[in-house]
One Martini backbone bead per residue (centre of mass of N, CA, C, O) as a GRO file, in nm:
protein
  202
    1UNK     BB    1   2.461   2.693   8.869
    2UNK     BB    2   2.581   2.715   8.555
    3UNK     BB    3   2.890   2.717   8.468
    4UNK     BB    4   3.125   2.948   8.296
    5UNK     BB    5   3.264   2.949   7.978
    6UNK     BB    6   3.563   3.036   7.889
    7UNK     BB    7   3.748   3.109   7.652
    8UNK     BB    8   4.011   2.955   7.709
    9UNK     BB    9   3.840   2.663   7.733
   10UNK     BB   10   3.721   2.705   7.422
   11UNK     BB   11   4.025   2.648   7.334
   12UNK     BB   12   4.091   2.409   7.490
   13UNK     BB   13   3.892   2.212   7.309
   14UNK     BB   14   3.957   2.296   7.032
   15UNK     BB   15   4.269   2.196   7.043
   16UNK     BB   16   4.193   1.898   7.097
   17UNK     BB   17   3.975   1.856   6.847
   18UNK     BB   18   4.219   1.932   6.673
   19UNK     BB   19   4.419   1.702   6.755
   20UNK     BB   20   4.229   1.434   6.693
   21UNK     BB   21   4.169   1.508   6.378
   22UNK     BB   22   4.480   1.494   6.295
   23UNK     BB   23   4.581   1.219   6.408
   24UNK     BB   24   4.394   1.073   6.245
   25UNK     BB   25   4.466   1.208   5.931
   26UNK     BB   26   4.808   1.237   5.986
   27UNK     BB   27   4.972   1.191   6.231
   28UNK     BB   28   5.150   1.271   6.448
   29UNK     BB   29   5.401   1.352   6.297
   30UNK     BB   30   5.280   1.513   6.024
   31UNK     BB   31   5.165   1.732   6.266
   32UNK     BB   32   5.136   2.090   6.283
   33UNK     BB   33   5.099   2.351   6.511
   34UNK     BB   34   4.987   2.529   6.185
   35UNK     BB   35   4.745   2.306   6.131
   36UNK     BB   36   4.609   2.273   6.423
   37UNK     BB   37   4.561   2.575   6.461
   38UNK     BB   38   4.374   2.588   6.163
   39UNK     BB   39   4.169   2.426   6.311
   40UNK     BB   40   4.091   2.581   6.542
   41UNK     BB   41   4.124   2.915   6.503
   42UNK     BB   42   4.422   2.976   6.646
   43UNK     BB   43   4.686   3.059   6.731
   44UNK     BB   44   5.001   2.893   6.769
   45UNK     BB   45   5.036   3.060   7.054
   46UNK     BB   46   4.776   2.938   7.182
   47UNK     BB   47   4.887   2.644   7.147
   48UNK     BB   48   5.130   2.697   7.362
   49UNK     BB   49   4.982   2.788   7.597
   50UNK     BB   50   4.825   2.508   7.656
   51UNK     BB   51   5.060   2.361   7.463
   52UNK     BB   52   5.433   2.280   7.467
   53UNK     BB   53   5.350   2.041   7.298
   54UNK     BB   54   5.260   1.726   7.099
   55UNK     BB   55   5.306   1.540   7.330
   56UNK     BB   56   5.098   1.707   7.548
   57UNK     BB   57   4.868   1.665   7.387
   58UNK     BB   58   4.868   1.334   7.357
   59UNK     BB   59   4.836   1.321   7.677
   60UNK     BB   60   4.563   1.444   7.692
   61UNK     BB   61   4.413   1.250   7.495
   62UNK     BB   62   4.458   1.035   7.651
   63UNK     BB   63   4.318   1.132   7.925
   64UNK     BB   64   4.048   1.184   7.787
   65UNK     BB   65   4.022   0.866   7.716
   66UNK     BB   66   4.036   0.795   8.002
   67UNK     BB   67   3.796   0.955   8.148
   68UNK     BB   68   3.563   0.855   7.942
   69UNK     BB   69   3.602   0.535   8.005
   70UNK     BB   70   3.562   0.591   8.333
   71UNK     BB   71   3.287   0.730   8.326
   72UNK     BB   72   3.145   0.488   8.111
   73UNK     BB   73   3.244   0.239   8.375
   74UNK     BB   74   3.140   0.272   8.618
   75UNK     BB   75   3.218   0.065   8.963
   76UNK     BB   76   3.030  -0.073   9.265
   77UNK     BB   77   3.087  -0.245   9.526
   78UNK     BB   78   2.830  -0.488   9.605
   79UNK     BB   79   2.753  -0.750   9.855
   80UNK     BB   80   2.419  -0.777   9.809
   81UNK     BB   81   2.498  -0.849   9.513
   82UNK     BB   82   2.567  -1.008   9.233
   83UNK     BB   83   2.811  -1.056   9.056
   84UNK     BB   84   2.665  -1.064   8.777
   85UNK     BB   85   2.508  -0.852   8.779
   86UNK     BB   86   2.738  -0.627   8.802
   87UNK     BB   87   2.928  -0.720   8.531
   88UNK     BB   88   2.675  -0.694   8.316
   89UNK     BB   89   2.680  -0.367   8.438
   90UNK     BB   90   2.927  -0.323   8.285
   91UNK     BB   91   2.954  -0.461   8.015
   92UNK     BB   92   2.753  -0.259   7.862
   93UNK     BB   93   2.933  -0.005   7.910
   94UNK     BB   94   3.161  -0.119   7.767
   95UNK     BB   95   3.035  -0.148   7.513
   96UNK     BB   96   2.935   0.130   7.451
   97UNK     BB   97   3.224   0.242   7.453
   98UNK     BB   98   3.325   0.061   7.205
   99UNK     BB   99   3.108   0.216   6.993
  100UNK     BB  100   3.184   0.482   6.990
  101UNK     BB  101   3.320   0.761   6.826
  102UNK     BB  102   3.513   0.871   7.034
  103UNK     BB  103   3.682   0.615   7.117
  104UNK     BB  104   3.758   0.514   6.836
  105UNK     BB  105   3.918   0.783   6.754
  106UNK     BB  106   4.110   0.764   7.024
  107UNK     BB  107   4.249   0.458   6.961
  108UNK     BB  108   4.346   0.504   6.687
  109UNK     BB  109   4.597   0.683   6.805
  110UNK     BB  110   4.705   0.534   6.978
  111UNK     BB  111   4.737   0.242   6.787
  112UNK     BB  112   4.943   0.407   6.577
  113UNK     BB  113   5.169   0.490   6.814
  114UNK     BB  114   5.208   0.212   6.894
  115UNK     BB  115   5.394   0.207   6.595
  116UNK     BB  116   5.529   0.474   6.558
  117UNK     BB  117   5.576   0.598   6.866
  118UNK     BB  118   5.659   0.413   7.147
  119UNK     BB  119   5.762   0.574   7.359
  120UNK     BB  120   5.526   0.745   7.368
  121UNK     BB  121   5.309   0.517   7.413
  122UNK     BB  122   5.486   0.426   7.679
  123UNK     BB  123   5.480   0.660   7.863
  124UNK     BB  124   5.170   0.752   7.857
  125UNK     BB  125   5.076   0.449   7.993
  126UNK     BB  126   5.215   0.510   8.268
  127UNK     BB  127   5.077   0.739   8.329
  128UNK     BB  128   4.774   0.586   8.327
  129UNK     BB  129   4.825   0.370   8.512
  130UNK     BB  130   4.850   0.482   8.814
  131UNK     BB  131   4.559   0.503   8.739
  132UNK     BB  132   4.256   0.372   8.876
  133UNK     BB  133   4.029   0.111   8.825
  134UNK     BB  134   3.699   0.056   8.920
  135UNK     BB  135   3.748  -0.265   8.858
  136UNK     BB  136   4.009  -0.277   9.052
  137UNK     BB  137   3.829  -0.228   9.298
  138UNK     BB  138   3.587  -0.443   9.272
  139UNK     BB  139   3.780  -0.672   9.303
  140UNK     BB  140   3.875  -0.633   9.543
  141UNK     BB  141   3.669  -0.611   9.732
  142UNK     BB  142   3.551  -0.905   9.659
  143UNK     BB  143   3.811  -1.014   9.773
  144UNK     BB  144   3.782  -0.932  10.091
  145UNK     BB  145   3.471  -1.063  10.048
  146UNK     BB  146   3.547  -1.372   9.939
  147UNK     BB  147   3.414  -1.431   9.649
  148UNK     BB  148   3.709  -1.394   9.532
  149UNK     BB  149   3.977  -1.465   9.468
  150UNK     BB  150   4.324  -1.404   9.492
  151UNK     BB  151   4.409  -1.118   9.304
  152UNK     BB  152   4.537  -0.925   9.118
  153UNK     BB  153   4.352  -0.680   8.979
  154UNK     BB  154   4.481  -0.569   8.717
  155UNK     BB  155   4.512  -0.852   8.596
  156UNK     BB  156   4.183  -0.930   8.605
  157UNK     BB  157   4.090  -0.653   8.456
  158UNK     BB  158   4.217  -0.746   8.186
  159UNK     BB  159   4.092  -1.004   8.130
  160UNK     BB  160   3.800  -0.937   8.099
  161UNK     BB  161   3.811  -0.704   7.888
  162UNK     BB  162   3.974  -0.897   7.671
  163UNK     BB  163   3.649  -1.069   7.655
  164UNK     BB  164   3.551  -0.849   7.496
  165UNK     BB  165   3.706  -0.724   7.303
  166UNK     BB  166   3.769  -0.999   7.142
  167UNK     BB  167   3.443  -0.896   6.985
  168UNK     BB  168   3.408  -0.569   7.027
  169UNK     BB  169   3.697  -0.445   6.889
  170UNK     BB  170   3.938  -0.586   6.746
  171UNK     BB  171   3.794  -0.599   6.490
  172UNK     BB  172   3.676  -0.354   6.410
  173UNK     BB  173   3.997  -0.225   6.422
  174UNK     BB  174   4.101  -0.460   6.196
  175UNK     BB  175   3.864  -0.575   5.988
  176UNK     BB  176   3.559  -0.426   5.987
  177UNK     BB  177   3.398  -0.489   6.164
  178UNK     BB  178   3.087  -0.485   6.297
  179UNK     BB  179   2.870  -0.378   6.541
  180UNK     BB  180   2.737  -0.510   6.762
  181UNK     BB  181   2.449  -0.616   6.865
  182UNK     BB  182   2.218  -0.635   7.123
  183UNK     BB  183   2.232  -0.967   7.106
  184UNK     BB  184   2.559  -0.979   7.076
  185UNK     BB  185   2.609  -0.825   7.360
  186UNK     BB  186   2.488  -1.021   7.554
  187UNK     BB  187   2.656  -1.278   7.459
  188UNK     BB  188   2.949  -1.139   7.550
  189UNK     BB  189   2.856  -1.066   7.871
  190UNK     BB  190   2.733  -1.372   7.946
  191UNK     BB  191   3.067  -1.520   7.863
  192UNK     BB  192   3.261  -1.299   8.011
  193UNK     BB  193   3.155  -1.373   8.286
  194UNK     BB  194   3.130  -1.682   8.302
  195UNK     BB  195   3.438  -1.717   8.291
  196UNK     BB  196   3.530  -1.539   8.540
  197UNK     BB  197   3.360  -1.696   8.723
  198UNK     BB  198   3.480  -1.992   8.707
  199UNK     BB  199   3.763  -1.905   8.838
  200UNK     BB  200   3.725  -1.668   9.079
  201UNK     BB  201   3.477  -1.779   9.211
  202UNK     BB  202   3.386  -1.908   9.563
   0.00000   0.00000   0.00000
């Protein structure tokens, strides 16, 4: 039976998705808790009893980005298939996440808080890097059973998502390019296998 959303749920979403909307259009600093009150419809007070500052507001959204991109990623090391075959299957996902408009949105908050508020999105950013993300347990994963070269998991997954992204995210989110094509999807996911393969695969 599908679980029912309480009053209270239905609030603590309203209150996220009316701060991702804040500092989206008015950013961190200028966003008021009077503000995003009235965008979400409910008392000031309700927005303090679910989060007790704009900070831990901050760290929500962020980890709410950690959440979706987790969940829209997720890949597990397989040992009887090909390594190019399970990284194209990531490399989809990873594009699917990076076109979608909700990724997008929070991305868009946390590069511009690295830029007016660095402490705060280097706090934020350390207590995400904690979790683990499934990229960096598949390479360990691959490294245990020998098909790749011994390497730090998340340096070398770092450097990955890294060769998708500088096709697929940093000009669209700083030069205004258009989202690759189903084409240039393929393209981008079959040189980014292709170059981390052609170093890492033993």
């Amino acid at each position: 039976m599908e679980k029912k959303i309480t009053q209270s749920e239905r609030k603590h979403a309203a209150i996220l998705a009316a701060a991702v909307e804040e500092f989206r259009d008015k950013g961190f600093r200028a966003t008021s808790m009077d503000s995003l009150a009235a965008r979400a419809q409910v008392s000031k007070r309700t927005v303090y009893n679910h989060f007790a500052s704009k900070e831990v507001l901050f760290q929500a959204i962020a980890q709410q980005m950690f959440d979706y991109s987790a969940q829209m990623t997720s890949i597990r090391y397989q040992s009887e298939l090909p390594l190019a075959q399970q990284l194209l299957e990531f490399s989809d996902k990873e594009l699917d996440l990076l076109a979608s408009e909700n990724f997008r949105a929070l991305a868009k908050i946390m590069i511009g808080e690295c830029i007016h508020s660095p402490e705060l999105a280097a706090s934020t950013m350390a207590q995400l890097n904690e979790q683990e993300l499934s990229l960096e347990q598949w390479i360990a994963d691959a490294v245990s059973d020998q098909k790749l070269k011994p390497v730090d998991p998340a340096y070398a997954a770092g450097q990955f998502v890294a060769l998708i992204k500088a096709n697929a995210f940093w000009p669209q989110i700083t030069m205004g390019q258009a989202i690759p094509d189903t084409k240039q999807k393929q393209q981008i996911a079959q040189d980014a296998v292709g170059m981390f393969l052609a170093y890492y695969a033993l």
